Coordinates of C-alpha atoms and ligand atoms in Angstrom, one line a residue:
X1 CA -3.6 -23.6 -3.9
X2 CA -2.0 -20.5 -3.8
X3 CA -1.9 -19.5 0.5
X4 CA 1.5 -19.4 1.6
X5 CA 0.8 -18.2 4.7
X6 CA -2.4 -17.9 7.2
X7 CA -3.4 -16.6 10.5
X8 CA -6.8 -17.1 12.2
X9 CA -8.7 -14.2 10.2
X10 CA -6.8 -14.3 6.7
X11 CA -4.1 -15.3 4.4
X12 CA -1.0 -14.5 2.0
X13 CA -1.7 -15.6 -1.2
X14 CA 1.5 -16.0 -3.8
X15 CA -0.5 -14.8 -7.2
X16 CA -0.9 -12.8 -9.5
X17 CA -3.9 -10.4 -7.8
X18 CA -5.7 -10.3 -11.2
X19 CA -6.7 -14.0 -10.6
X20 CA -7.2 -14.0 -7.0
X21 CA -9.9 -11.3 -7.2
X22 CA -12.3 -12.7 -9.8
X23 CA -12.6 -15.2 -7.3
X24 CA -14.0 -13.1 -4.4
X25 CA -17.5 -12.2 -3.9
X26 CA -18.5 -8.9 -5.4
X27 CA -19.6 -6.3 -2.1
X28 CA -17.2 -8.5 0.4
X29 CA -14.7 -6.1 1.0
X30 CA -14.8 -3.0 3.1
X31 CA -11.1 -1.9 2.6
X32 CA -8.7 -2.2 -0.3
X33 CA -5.4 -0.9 1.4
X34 CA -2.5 -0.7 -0.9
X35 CA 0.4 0.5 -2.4
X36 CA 1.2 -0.3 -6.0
X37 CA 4.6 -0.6 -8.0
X38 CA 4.5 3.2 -8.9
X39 CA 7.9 2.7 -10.5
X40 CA 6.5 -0.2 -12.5
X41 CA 8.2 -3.6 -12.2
X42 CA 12.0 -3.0 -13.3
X43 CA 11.2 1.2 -13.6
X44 CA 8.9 0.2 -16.8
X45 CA 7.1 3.3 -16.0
X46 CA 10.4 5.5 -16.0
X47 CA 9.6 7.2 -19.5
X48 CA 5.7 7.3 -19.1
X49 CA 5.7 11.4 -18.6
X50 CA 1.5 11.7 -19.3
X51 CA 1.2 8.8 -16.9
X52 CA -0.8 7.1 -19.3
X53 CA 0.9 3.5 -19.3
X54 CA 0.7 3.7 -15.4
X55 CA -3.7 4.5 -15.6
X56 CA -4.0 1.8 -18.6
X57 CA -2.2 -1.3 -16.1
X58 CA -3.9 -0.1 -13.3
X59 CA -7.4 0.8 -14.6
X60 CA -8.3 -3.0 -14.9
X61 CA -7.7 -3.2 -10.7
X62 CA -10.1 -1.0 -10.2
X63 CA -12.8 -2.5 -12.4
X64 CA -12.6 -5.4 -9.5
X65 CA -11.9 -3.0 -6.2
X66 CA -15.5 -1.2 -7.9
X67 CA -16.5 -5.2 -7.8
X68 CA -15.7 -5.7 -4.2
X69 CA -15.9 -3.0 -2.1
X70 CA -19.3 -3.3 0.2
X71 CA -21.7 0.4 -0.8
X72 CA -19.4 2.2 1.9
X73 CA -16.3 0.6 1.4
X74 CA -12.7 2.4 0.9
X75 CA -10.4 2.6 -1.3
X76 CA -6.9 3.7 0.2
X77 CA -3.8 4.1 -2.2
X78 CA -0.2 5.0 -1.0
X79 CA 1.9 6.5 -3.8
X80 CA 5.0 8.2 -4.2
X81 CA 6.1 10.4 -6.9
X82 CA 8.3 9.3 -10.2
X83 CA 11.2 10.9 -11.8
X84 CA 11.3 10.1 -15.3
X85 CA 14.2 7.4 -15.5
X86 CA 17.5 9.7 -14.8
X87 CA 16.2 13.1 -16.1
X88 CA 15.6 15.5 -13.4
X89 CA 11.8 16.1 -13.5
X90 CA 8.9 13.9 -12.6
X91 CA 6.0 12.2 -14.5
X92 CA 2.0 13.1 -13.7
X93 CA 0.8 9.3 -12.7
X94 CA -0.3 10.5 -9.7
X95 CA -2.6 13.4 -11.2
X96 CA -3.6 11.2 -13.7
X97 CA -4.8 8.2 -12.0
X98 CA -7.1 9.9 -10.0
X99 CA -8.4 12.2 -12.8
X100 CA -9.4 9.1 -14.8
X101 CA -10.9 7.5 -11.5
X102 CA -13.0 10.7 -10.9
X103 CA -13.8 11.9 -14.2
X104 CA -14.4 8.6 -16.2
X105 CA -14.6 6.2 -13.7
X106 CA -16.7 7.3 -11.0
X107 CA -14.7 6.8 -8.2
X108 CA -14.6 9.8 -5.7
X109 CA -11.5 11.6 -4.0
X110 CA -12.8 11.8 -0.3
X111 CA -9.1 12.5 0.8
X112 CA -5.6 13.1 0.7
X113 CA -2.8 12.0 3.7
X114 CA 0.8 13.5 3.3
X115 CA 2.9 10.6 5.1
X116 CA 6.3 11.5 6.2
X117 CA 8.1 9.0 4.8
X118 CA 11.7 9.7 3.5
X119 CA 13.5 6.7 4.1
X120 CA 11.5 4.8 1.4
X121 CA 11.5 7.1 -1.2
X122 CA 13.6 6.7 -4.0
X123 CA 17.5 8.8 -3.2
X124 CA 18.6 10.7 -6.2
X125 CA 21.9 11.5 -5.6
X126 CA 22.5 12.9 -8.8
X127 CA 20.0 15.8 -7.8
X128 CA 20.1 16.4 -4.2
X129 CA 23.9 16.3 -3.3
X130 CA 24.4 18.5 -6.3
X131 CA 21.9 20.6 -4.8
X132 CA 19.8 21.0 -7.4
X133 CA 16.5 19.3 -6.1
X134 CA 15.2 18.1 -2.7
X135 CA 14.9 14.7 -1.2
X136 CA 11.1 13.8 -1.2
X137 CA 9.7 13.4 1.9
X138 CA 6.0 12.5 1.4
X139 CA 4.2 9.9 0.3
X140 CA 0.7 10.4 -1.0
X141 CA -2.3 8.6 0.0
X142 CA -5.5 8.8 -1.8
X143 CA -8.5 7.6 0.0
X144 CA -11.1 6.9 -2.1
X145 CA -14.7 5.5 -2.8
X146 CA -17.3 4.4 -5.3
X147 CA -20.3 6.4 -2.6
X148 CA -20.1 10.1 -0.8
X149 CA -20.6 8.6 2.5
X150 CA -18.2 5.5 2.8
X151 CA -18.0 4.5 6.3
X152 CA -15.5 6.2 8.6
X153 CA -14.6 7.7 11.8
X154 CA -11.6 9.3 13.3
X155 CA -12.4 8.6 16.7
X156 CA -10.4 5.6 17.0
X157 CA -7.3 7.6 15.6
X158 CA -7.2 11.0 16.5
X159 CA -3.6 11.4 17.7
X160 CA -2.4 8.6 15.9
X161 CA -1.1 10.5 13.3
X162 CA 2.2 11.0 15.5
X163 CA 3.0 14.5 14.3
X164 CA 1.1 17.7 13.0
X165 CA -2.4 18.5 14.4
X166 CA -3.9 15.7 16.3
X167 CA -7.0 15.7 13.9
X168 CA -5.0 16.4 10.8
X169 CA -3.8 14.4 7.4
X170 CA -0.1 14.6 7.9
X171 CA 0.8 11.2 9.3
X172 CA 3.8 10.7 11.1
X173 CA 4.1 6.8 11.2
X174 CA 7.3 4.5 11.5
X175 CA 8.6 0.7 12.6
X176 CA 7.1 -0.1 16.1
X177 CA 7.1 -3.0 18.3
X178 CA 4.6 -4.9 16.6
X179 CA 7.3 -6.2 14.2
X180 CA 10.2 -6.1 17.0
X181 CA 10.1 -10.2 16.1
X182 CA 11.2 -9.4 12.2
X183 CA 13.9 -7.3 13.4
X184 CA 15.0 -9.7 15.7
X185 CA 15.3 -12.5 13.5
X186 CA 16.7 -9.9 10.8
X187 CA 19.2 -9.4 13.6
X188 CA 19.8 -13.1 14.6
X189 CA 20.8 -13.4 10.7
X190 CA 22.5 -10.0 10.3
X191 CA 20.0 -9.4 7.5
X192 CA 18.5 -5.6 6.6
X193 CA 14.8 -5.2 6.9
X194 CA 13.4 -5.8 3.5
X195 CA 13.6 -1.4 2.1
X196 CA 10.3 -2.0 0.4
X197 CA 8.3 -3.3 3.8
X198 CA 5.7 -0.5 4.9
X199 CA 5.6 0.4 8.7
X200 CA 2.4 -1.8 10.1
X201 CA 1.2 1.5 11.5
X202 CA 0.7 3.0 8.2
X203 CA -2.1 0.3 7.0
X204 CA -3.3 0.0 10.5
X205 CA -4.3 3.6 10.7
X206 CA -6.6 3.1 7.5
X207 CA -8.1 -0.2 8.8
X208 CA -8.9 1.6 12.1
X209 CA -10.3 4.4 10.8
X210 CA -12.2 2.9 7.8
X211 CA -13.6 -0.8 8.9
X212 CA -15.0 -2.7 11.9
X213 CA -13.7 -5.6 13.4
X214 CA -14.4 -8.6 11.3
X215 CA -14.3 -6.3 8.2
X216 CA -12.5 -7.8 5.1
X217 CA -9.4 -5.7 4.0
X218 CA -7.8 -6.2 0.9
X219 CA -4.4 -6.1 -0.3
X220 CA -3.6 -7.2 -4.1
X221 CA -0.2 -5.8 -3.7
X222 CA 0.8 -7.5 -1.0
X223 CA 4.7 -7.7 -0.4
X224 CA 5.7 -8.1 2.6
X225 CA 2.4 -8.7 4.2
X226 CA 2.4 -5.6 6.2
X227 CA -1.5 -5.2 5.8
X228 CA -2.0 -8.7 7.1
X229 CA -0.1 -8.0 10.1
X230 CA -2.0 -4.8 10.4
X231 CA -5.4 -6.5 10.2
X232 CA -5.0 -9.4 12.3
X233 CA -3.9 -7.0 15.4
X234 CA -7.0 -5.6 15.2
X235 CA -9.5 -8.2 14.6
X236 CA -10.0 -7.4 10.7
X237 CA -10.4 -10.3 8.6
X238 CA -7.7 -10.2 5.5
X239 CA -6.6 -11.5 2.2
X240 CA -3.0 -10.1 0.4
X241 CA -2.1 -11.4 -2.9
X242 CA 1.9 -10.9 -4.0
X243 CA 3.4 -12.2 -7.3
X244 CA 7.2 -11.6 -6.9
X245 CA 8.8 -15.0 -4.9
X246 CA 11.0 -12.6 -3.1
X247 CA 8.7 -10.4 -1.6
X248 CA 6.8 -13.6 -0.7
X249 CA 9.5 -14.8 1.6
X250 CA 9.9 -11.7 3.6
X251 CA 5.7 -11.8 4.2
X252 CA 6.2 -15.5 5.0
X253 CA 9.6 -14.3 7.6
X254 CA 7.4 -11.5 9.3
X255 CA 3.4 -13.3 9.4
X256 CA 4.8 -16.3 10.3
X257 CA 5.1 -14.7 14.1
X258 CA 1.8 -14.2 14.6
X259 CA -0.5 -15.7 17.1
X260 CA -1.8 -19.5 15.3
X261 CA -0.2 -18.9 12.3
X262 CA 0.3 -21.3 9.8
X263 CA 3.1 -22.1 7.3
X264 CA 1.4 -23.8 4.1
X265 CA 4.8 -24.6 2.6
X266 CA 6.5 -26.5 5.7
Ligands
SAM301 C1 5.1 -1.1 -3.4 S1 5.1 -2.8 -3.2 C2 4.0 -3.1 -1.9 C3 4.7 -3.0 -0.5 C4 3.9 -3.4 0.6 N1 2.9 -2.4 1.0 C5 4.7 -3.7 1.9 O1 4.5 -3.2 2.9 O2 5.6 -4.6 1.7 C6 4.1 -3.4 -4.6 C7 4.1 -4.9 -4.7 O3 3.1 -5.3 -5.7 C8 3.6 -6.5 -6.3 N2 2.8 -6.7 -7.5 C9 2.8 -6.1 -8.7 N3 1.9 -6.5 -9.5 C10 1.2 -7.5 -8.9 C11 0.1 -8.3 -9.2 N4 -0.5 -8.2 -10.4 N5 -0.4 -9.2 -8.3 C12 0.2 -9.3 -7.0 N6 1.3 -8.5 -6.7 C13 1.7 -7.6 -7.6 C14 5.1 -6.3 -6.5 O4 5.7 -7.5 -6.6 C15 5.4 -5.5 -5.2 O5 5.9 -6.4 -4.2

């Protein structure tokens, strides 16, 4: 058994996502939220310029999120950008992921968000206190489908975006009170917040705008279990897979505050 973690309308699974979603029925999911290790696990991607090695590990995912998604399902994908290793220019991933998706693949580009997001992106120091490049301060997020017409409305967001145009793609989202408890016990311990760990806002705009309640959203790269805490505040069912142990703990740390959840390794 491979939940570490429940709450009454999903779980935190420590695996490998490539087993967890054979498992699933195909058309049972009407979100896959997530965010990918654009870097690659230990910066393999770092001399991958073509973006080729990035499309060929993640091409396979997508084969299953094609599987699972319900006829109007999403697909939403936060990326950032790559520098190649310590040289001062970037790699394509980005442009080539989704040009495989659309042109071979079948997948369509419904739209792009620009989230403001510099505090996770990696710091070169090397290049912008030398003044010779900028800090990145967007993230990109692809939303995606397998059908013209997935399911959507901006209704339950408009304004949400928390800067820009009210009905516009530039999202302004940060820490809130819905993990104050993390922070708290992070505080109690005189820990840092785990870097990595997405703002619950950010995956809680998708879910609101893309899926009803009782939905199923999907996260296969789980870490710290932001999209479950995102999905159970609003009534969405959920599933996160996570492979690294770490990471696993600091989901465990933050899901295990909410409301009937249920520690599966006490
Ligand atoms: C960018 S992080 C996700 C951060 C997450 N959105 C959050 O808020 O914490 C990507 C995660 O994917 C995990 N990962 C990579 N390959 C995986 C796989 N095959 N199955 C499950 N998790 C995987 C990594 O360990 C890493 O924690």
């Amino acid at each position: 058994m491979t939940v570490v973690l429940s709450g009454p309308l999903g779980a935190f699974h420590h695996v490998d996502s490539r087993e967890l979603m054979p498992a699933l029925p195909a058309g049972s999911v009407e979100l896959v939220w997530t965010s990918p290790p654009f870097e690659g696990i230990d910066g393999v991607f770092a001399d991958d310029p073509a973006g080729r090695a990035f499309v060929r590990w993640l091409r396979p995912f997508f084969k299953e999120f094609e599987r699972l998604l319900t006829p109007t399902g999403s697909m939403v994908i936060e990326m950032g950008h790559t520098w190649l290793g310590d040289q001062a220019t970037r790699g394509v991933q980005n442009a080539a992921l989704l040009a495989t998706l659309v042109g071979e693949e079948g997948w369509h580009l419904v739209q792009e968000f620009y989230w403001y997001n510099p505090h996770q992106l990696r710091y070169r120091p090397d290049l912008v206190d030398t003044r010779l490049r900028f800090h990145d301060s967007v993230s990109l997020i692809y939303w995606l489908s397998r059908g013209t017409q997935p399911h959507a409305s901006t209704a339950p967001v408009i304004g949400a975006q928390g800067g820009g145009r009210p009905d516009g793609n530039y999202l302004v989202l940060d820490d809130d009170e819905s993990d104050a408890q993390y922070f708290a016990d992070c505080a109690a311990t005189d820990e840092t917040p785990h870097p990595d760990r997405h703002p619950i806002a950010v995956p809680g705009f998708f879910i609101d705008f893309l899926t009803s309640p009782g939905d199923l959203v999907l996260d296969p790269f789980g870490g710290s279990g932001t999209t479950g805490l995102a999905a159970e505040a609003r009534g969405r069912r959920w599933l996160c897979a996570e492979c690294s142990p770490d990471l696993v703990e600091i989901a465990r740390r933050r899901l295990r505050h909410l409301p009937g959840a249920v520690d599966h390794l006490l």
